[in-house]
């Protein structure tokens, strides 16, 4: 139930960020080449939407186990060894994600404390840092979810 809600949340945020990125980009192209008057803010806004799209999207790719990996070693190992190796890899990835979440929270709080705003318009920049800890937190949930499913599948197959 909660995991389905998280999946919908990830999809919704990613879709909104992607569509907003496309619309703002289209607006800037029309303003620049049709009206010969480029706006000052679209490049910065597109950057923030792209940041959101990438860091929330990391979790969506984690859900389908779609990140790049070298599989040459696992092709020659038995299933249990592959599962153990994948679990060790997941623990290392989780440690990296936890560290990055911590750094993301620190940076977000620092930017909020100094009240930094965007250059081209009054927008608090700490909001643009939020996708880092949020996206990586969602990634940890998806990582645990995938590992749990892999162990459950192995238990079913070994019976």
JSON list of C-alpha atoms in Angstrom, two decimals:
[
{"chain": "A", "resi": 1, "resn": "UNK", "atom": "CA", "xyz": [0.00, 0.00, 0.00]},
{"chain": "A", "resi": 2, "resn": "UNK", "atom": "CA", "xyz": [2.62, 2.53, 1.10]},
{"chain": "A", "resi": 3, "resn": "UNK", "atom": "CA", "xyz": [5.04, 1.34, -1.59]},
{"chain": "A", "resi": 4, "resn": "UNK", "atom": "CA", "xyz": [2.36, 1.84, -4.24]},
{"chain": "A", "resi": 5, "resn": "UNK", "atom": "CA", "xyz": [1.86, 5.37, -2.96]},
{"chain": "A", "resi": 6, "resn": "UNK", "atom": "CA", "xyz": [5.63, 5.99, -3.17]},
{"chain": "A", "resi": 7, "resn": "UNK", "atom": "CA", "xyz": [5.68, 4.66, -6.74]},
{"chain": "A", "resi": 8, "resn": "UNK", "atom": "CA", "xyz": [2.89, 7.04, -7.70]},
{"chain": "A", "resi": 9, "resn": "UNK", "atom": "CA", "xyz": [4.63, 9.91, -5.91]},
{"chain": "A", "resi": 10, "resn": "UNK", "atom": "CA", "xyz": [7.90, 9.26, -7.78]},
{"chain": "A", "resi": 11, "resn": "UNK", "atom": "CA", "xyz": [6.09, 9.00, -11.10]},
{"chain": "A", "resi": 12, "resn": "UNK", "atom": "CA", "xyz": [4.05, 12.14, -10.48]},
{"chain": "A", "resi": 13, "resn": "UNK", "atom": "CA", "xyz": [7.03, 14.27, -9.43]},
{"chain": "A", "resi": 14, "resn": "UNK", "atom": "CA", "xyz": [9.16, 12.98, -12.32]},
{"chain": "A", "resi": 15, "resn": "UNK", "atom": "CA", "xyz": [6.37, 13.57, -14.82]},
{"chain": "A", "resi": 16, "resn": "UNK", "atom": "CA", "xyz": [5.67, 17.07, -13.55]},
{"chain": "A", "resi": 17, "resn": "UNK", "atom": "CA", "xyz": [9.39, 17.94, -13.62]},
{"chain": "A", "resi": 18, "resn": "UNK", "atom": "CA", "xyz": [9.79, 16.56, -17.14]},
{"chain": "A", "resi": 19, "resn": "UNK", "atom": "CA", "xyz": [6.74, 18.38, -18.51]},
{"chain": "A", "resi": 20, "resn": "UNK", "atom": "CA", "xyz": [7.71, 21.61, -16.79]},
{"chain": "A", "resi": 21, "resn": "UNK", "atom": "CA", "xyz": [11.21, 21.29, -18.25]},
{"chain": "A", "resi": 22, "resn": "UNK", "atom": "CA", "xyz": [9.81, 20.79, -21.76]},
{"chain": "A", "resi": 23, "resn": "UNK", "atom": "CA", "xyz": [7.30, 23.65, -21.45]},
{"chain": "A", "resi": 24, "resn": "UNK", "atom": "CA", "xyz": [9.86, 26.14, -20.11]},
{"chain": "A", "resi": 25, "resn": "UNK", "atom": "CA", "xyz": [12.36, 25.11, -22.79]},
{"chain": "A", "resi": 26, "resn": "UNK", "atom": "CA", "xyz": [9.72, 25.50, -25.50]},
{"chain": "A", "resi": 27, "resn": "UNK", "atom": "CA", "xyz": [8.74, 28.90, -24.10]},
{"chain": "A", "resi": 28, "resn": "UNK", "atom": "CA", "xyz": [12.36, 30.07, -24.21]},
{"chain": "A", "resi": 29, "resn": "UNK", "atom": "CA", "xyz": [12.81, 28.86, -27.81]},
{"chain": "A", "resi": 30, "resn": "UNK", "atom": "CA", "xyz": [9.64, 30.64, -28.92]},
{"chain": "A", "resi": 31, "resn": "UNK", "atom": "CA", "xyz": [10.56, 33.84, -27.11]},
{"chain": "A", "resi": 32, "resn": "UNK", "atom": "CA", "xyz": [14.12, 33.83, -28.48]},
{"chain": "A", "resi": 33, "resn": "UNK", "atom": "CA", "xyz": [13.53, 32.83, -32.09]},
{"chain": "A", "resi": 34, "resn": "UNK", "atom": "CA", "xyz": [9.97, 34.01, -32.78]},
{"chain": "A", "resi": 35, "resn": "UNK", "atom": "CA", "xyz": [9.82, 37.21, -30.74]},
{"chain": "A", "resi": 36, "resn": "UNK", "atom": "CA", "xyz": [13.58, 37.88, -30.70]},
{"chain": "A", "resi": 37, "resn": "UNK", "atom": "CA", "xyz": [13.44, 38.48, -26.94]},
{"chain": "A", "resi": 38, "resn": "UNK", "atom": "CA", "xyz": [15.10, 35.86, -24.73]},
{"chain": "A", "resi": 39, "resn": "UNK", "atom": "CA", "xyz": [13.88, 35.62, -21.17]},
{"chain": "A", "resi": 40, "resn": "UNK", "atom": "CA", "xyz": [16.42, 35.73, -18.34]},
{"chain": "A", "resi": 41, "resn": "UNK", "atom": "CA", "xyz": [15.01, 33.03, -16.06]},
{"chain": "A", "resi": 42, "resn": "UNK", "atom": "CA", "xyz": [14.25, 29.84, -18.12]},
{"chain": "A", "resi": 43, "resn": "UNK", "atom": "CA", "xyz": [17.77, 28.41, -18.09]},
{"chain": "A", "resi": 44, "resn": "UNK", "atom": "CA", "xyz": [17.93, 28.51, -14.31]},
{"chain": "A", "resi": 45, "resn": "UNK", "atom": "CA", "xyz": [14.40, 27.13, -13.90]},
{"chain": "A", "resi": 46, "resn": "UNK", "atom": "CA", "xyz": [15.16, 24.30, -16.34]},
{"chain": "A", "resi": 47, "resn": "UNK", "atom": "CA", "xyz": [18.24, 23.44, -14.30]},
{"chain": "A", "resi": 48, "resn": "UNK", "atom": "CA", "xyz": [16.13, 23.07, -11.14]},
{"chain": "A", "resi": 49, "resn": "UNK", "atom": "CA", "xyz": [13.56, 20.90, -12.93]},
{"chain": "A", "resi": 50, "resn": "UNK", "atom": "CA", "xyz": [16.36, 18.74, -14.33]},
{"chain": "A", "resi": 51, "resn": "UNK", "atom": "CA", "xyz": [17.87, 18.33, -10.86]},
{"chain": "A", "resi": 52, "resn": "UNK", "atom": "CA", "xyz": [14.49, 17.23, -9.56]},
{"chain": "A", "resi": 53, "resn": "UNK", "atom": "CA", "xyz": [13.94, 14.87, -12.48]},
{"chain": "A", "resi": 54, "resn": "UNK", "atom": "CA", "xyz": [17.33, 13.21, -12.10]},
{"chain": "A", "resi": 55, "resn": "UNK", "atom": "CA", "xyz": [17.39, 12.73, -8.34]},
{"chain": "A", "resi": 56, "resn": "UNK", "atom": "CA", "xyz": [13.79, 11.52, -8.07]},
{"chain": "A", "resi": 57, "resn": "UNK", "atom": "CA", "xyz": [14.28, 9.46, -11.22]},
{"chain": "A", "resi": 58, "resn": "UNK", "atom": "CA", "xyz": [17.20, 7.60, -9.61]},
{"chain": "A", "resi": 59, "resn": "UNK", "atom": "CA", "xyz": [14.67, 5.96, -7.32]},
{"chain": "A", "resi": 60, "resn": "UNK", "atom": "CA", "xyz": [12.40, 4.95, -10.18]},
{"chain": "A", "resi": 61, "resn": "UNK", "atom": "CA", "xyz": [15.31, 3.25, -11.93]},
{"chain": "A", "resi": 62, "resn": "UNK", "atom": "CA", "xyz": [16.33, 1.59, -8.66]},
{"chain": "A", "resi": 63, "resn": "UNK", "atom": "CA", "xyz": [12.83, 0.12, -8.42]},
{"chain": "A", "resi": 64, "resn": "UNK", "atom": "CA", "xyz": [13.26, -1.80, -11.68]},
{"chain": "A", "resi": 65, "resn": "UNK", "atom": "CA", "xyz": [16.91, -2.65, -10.92]},
{"chain": "A", "resi": 66, "resn": "UNK", "atom": "CA", "xyz": [17.88, -0.71, -14.03]},
{"chain": "A", "resi": 67, "resn": "UNK", "atom": "CA", "xyz": [21.14, 0.94, -13.00]},
{"chain": "A", "resi": 68, "resn": "UNK", "atom": "CA", "xyz": [24.30, 0.01, -14.87]},
{"chain": "A", "resi": 69, "resn": "UNK", "atom": "CA", "xyz": [26.31, -2.88, -13.48]},
{"chain": "A", "resi": 70, "resn": "UNK", "atom": "CA", "xyz": [29.01, -5.26, -14.60]},
{"chain": "A", "resi": 71, "resn": "UNK", "atom": "CA", "xyz": [27.56, -8.74, -14.75]},
{"chain": "A", "resi": 72, "resn": "UNK", "atom": "CA", "xyz": [30.44, -10.78, -16.20]},
{"chain": "A", "resi": 73, "resn": "UNK", "atom": "CA", "xyz": [31.31, -12.32, -12.82]},
{"chain": "A", "resi": 74, "resn": "UNK", "atom": "CA", "xyz": [27.73, -13.15, -11.93]},
{"chain": "A", "resi": 75, "resn": "UNK", "atom": "CA", "xyz": [27.22, -15.10, -15.16]},
{"chain": "A", "resi": 76, "resn": "UNK", "atom": "CA", "xyz": [29.52, -17.84, -13.88]},
{"chain": "A", "resi": 77, "resn": "UNK", "atom": "CA", "xyz": [28.35, -18.03, -10.27]},
{"chain": "A", "resi": 78, "resn": "UNK", "atom": "CA", "xyz": [25.53, -20.10, -8.75]},
{"chain": "A", "resi": 79, "resn": "UNK", "atom": "CA", "xyz": [22.31, -18.27, -7.91]},
{"chain": "A", "resi": 80, "resn": "UNK", "atom": "CA", "xyz": [22.94, -18.13, -4.17]},
{"chain": "A", "resi": 81, "resn": "UNK", "atom": "CA", "xyz": [26.41, -16.62, -4.69]},
{"chain": "A", "resi": 82, "resn": "UNK", "atom": "CA", "xyz": [24.93, -14.04, -7.08]},
{"chain": "A", "resi": 83, "resn": "UNK", "atom": "CA", "xyz": [22.29, -13.18, -4.48]},
{"chain": "A", "resi": 84, "resn": "UNK", "atom": "CA", "xyz": [24.90, -12.78, -1.76]},
{"chain": "A", "resi": 85, "resn": "UNK", "atom": "CA", "xyz": [27.11, -10.67, -4.04]},
{"chain": "A", "resi": 86, "resn": "UNK", "atom": "CA", "xyz": [24.12, -8.49, -4.96]},
{"chain": "A", "resi": 87, "resn": "UNK", "atom": "CA", "xyz": [23.25, -8.11, -1.28]},
{"chain": "A", "resi": 88, "resn": "UNK", "atom": "CA", "xyz": [26.80, -7.00, -0.45]},
{"chain": "A", "resi": 89, "resn": "UNK", "atom": "CA", "xyz": [26.66, -4.55, -3.36]},
{"chain": "A", "resi": 90, "resn": "UNK", "atom": "CA", "xyz": [23.31, -3.24, -2.12]},
{"chain": "A", "resi": 91, "resn": "UNK", "atom": "CA", "xyz": [24.74, -2.68, 1.36]},
{"chain": "A", "resi": 92, "resn": "UNK", "atom": "CA", "xyz": [27.60, -0.66, -0.14]},
{"chain": "A", "resi": 93, "resn": "UNK", "atom": "CA", "xyz": [25.14, 1.33, -2.29]},
{"chain": "A", "resi": 94, "resn": "UNK", "atom": "CA", "xyz": [22.91, 1.92, 0.76]},
{"chain": "A", "resi": 95, "resn": "UNK", "atom": "CA", "xyz": [25.91, 3.23, 2.73]},
{"chain": "A", "resi": 96, "resn": "UNK", "atom": "CA", "xyz": [26.72, 5.64, -0.11]},
{"chain": "A", "resi": 97, "resn": "UNK", "atom": "CA", "xyz": [23.08, 6.75, -0.30]},
{"chain": "A", "resi": 98, "resn": "UNK", "atom": "CA", "xyz": [22.88, 7.32, 3.46]},
{"chain": "A", "resi": 99, "resn": "UNK", "atom": "CA", "xyz": [26.07, 9.40, 3.35]},
{"chain": "A", "resi": 100, "resn": "UNK", "atom": "CA", "xyz": [24.74, 11.40, 0.40]},
{"chain": "A", "resi": 101, "resn": "UNK", "atom": "CA", "xyz": [21.40, 11.94, 2.16]},
{"chain": "A", "resi": 102, "resn": "UNK", "atom": "CA", "xyz": [23.27, 13.29, 5.16]},
{"chain": "A", "resi": 103, "resn": "UNK", "atom": "CA", "xyz": [25.33, 15.63, 2.95]},
{"chain": "A", "resi": 104, "resn": "UNK", "atom": "CA", "xyz": [22.20, 16.67, 1.05]},
{"chain": "A", "resi": 105, "resn": "UNK", "atom": "CA", "xyz": [20.40, 17.56, 4.28]},
{"chain": "A", "resi": 106, "resn": "UNK", "atom": "CA", "xyz": [23.44, 19.52, 5.51]},
{"chain": "A", "resi": 107, "resn": "UNK", "atom": "CA", "xyz": [23.69, 21.46, 2.25]},
{"chain": "A", "resi": 108, "resn": "UNK", "atom": "CA", "xyz": [19.95, 22.12, 2.18]},
{"chain": "A", "resi": 109, "resn": "UNK", "atom": "CA", "xyz": [20.05, 23.46, 5.74]},
{"chain": "A", "resi": 110, "resn": "UNK", "atom": "CA", "xyz": [23.12, 25.59, 4.99]},
{"chain": "A", "resi": 111, "resn": "UNK", "atom": "CA", "xyz": [21.51, 27.15, 1.92]},
{"chain": "A", "resi": 112, "resn": "UNK", "atom": "CA", "xyz": [18.35, 27.77, 3.94]},
{"chain": "A", "resi": 113, "resn": "UNK", "atom": "CA", "xyz": [20.30, 29.39, 6.80]},
{"chain": "A", "resi": 114, "resn": "UNK", "atom": "CA", "xyz": [22.08, 31.84, 4.51]},
{"chain": "A", "resi": 115, "resn": "UNK", "atom": "CA", "xyz": [18.78, 32.54, 2.72]},
{"chain": "A", "resi": 116, "resn": "UNK", "atom": "CA", "xyz": [20.28, 32.13, -0.73]},
{"chain": "A", "resi": 117, "resn": "UNK", "atom": "CA", "xyz": [17.92, 32.82, -3.62]},
{"chain": "A", "resi": 118, "resn": "UNK", "atom": "CA", "xyz": [18.04, 32.17, -7.34]},
{"chain": "A", "resi": 119, "resn": "UNK", "atom": "CA", "xyz": [19.91, 34.72, -9.42]},
{"chain": "A", "resi": 120, "resn": "UNK", "atom": "CA", "xyz": [17.22, 35.53, -11.94]},
{"chain": "A", "resi": 121, "resn": "UNK", "atom": "CA", "xyz": [14.18, 35.56, -9.65]},
{"chain": "A", "resi": 122, "resn": "UNK", "atom": "CA", "xyz": [13.28, 35.43, -5.97]},
{"chain": "A", "resi": 123, "resn": "UNK", "atom": "CA", "xyz": [13.16, 31.69, -5.30]},
{"chain": "A", "resi": 124, "resn": "UNK", "atom": "CA", "xyz": [14.69, 30.13, -2.17]},
{"chain": "A", "resi": 125, "resn": "UNK", "atom": "CA", "xyz": [17.46, 27.83, -3.38]},
{"chain": "A", "resi": 126, "resn": "UNK", "atom": "CA", "xyz": [17.15, 25.40, -0.50]},
{"chain": "A", "resi": 127, "resn": "UNK", "atom": "CA", "xyz": [14.05, 24.03, -2.23]},
{"chain": "A", "resi": 128, "resn": "UNK", "atom": "CA", "xyz": [16.17, 23.10, -5.25]},
{"chain": "A", "resi": 129, "resn": "UNK", "atom": "CA", "xyz": [18.44, 21.05, -2.94]},
{"chain": "A", "resi": 130, "resn": "UNK", "atom": "CA", "xyz": [15.55, 18.98, -1.53]},
{"chain": "A", "resi": 131, "resn": "UNK", "atom": "CA", "xyz": [15.43, 16.42, -4.38]},
{"chain": "A", "resi": 132, "resn": "UNK", "atom": "CA", "xyz": [18.84, 15.09, -3.33]},
{"chain": "A", "resi": 133, "resn": "UNK", "atom": "CA", "xyz": [17.92, 13.78, 0.14]},
{"chain": "A", "resi": 134, "resn": "UNK", "atom": "CA", "xyz": [14.35, 12.96, -0.94]},
{"chain": "A", "resi": 135, "resn": "UNK", "atom": "CA", "xyz": [15.40, 11.09, -4.07]},
{"chain": "A", "resi": 136, "resn": "UNK", "atom": "CA", "xyz": [18.13, 9.12, -2.33]},
{"chain": "A", "resi": 137, "resn": "UNK", "atom": "CA", "xyz": [15.81, 8.29, 0.59]},
{"chain": "A", "resi": 138, "resn": "UNK", "atom": "CA", "xyz": [13.33, 6.90, -1.91]},
{"chain": "A", "resi": 139, "resn": "UNK", "atom": "CA", "xyz": [16.21, 5.03, -3.55]},
{"chain": "A", "resi": 140, "resn": "UNK", "atom": "CA", "xyz": [17.07, 3.29, -0.29]},
{"chain": "A", "resi": 141, "resn": "UNK", "atom": "CA", "xyz": [13.45, 2.19, 0.07]},
{"chain": "A", "resi": 142, "resn": "UNK", "atom": "CA", "xyz": [13.47, 0.83, -3.48]},
{"chain": "A", "resi": 143, "resn": "UNK", "atom": "CA", "xyz": [16.85, -0.86, -2.90]},
{"chain": "A", "resi": 144, "resn": "UNK", "atom": "CA", "xyz": [15.54, -2.67, 0.19]},
{"chain": "A", "resi": 145, "resn": "UNK", "atom": "CA", "xyz": [12.39, -3.55, -1.71]},
{"chain": "A", "resi": 146, "resn": "UNK", "atom": "CA", "xyz": [14.39, -5.12, -4.58]},
{"chain": "A", "resi": 147, "resn": "UNK", "atom": "CA", "xyz": [16.67, -7.05, -2.24]},
{"chain": "A", "resi": 148, "resn": "UNK", "atom": "CA", "xyz": [13.72, -8.36, -0.25]},
{"chain": "A", "resi": 149, "resn": "UNK", "atom": "CA", "xyz": [12.01, -9.49, -3.47]},
{"chain": "A", "resi": 150, "resn": "UNK", "atom": "CA", "xyz": [15.22, -11.16, -4.68]},
{"chain": "A", "resi": 151, "resn": "UNK", "atom": "CA", "xyz": [15.55, -13.13, -1.43]},
{"chain": "A", "resi": 152, "resn": "UNK", "atom": "CA", "xyz": [11.87, -14.09, -1.54]},
{"chain": "A", "resi": 153, "resn": "UNK", "atom": "CA", "xyz": [12.26, -15.32, -5.13]},
{"chain": "A", "resi": 154, "resn": "UNK", "atom": "CA", "xyz": [15.32, -17.34, -4.16]},
{"chain": "A", "resi": 155, "resn": "UNK", "atom": "CA", "xyz": [13.43, -18.96, -1.27]},
{"chain": "A", "resi": 156, "resn": "UNK", "atom": "CA", "xyz": [10.56, -19.91, -3.61]},
{"chain": "A", "resi": 157, "resn": "UNK", "atom": "CA", "xyz": [12.94, -21.36, -6.20]},
{"chain": "A", "resi": 158, "resn": "UNK", "atom": "CA", "xyz": [14.93, -23.38, -3.65]},
{"chain": "A", "resi": 159, "resn": "UNK", "atom": "CA", "xyz": [11.85, -25.15, -2.29]}
]
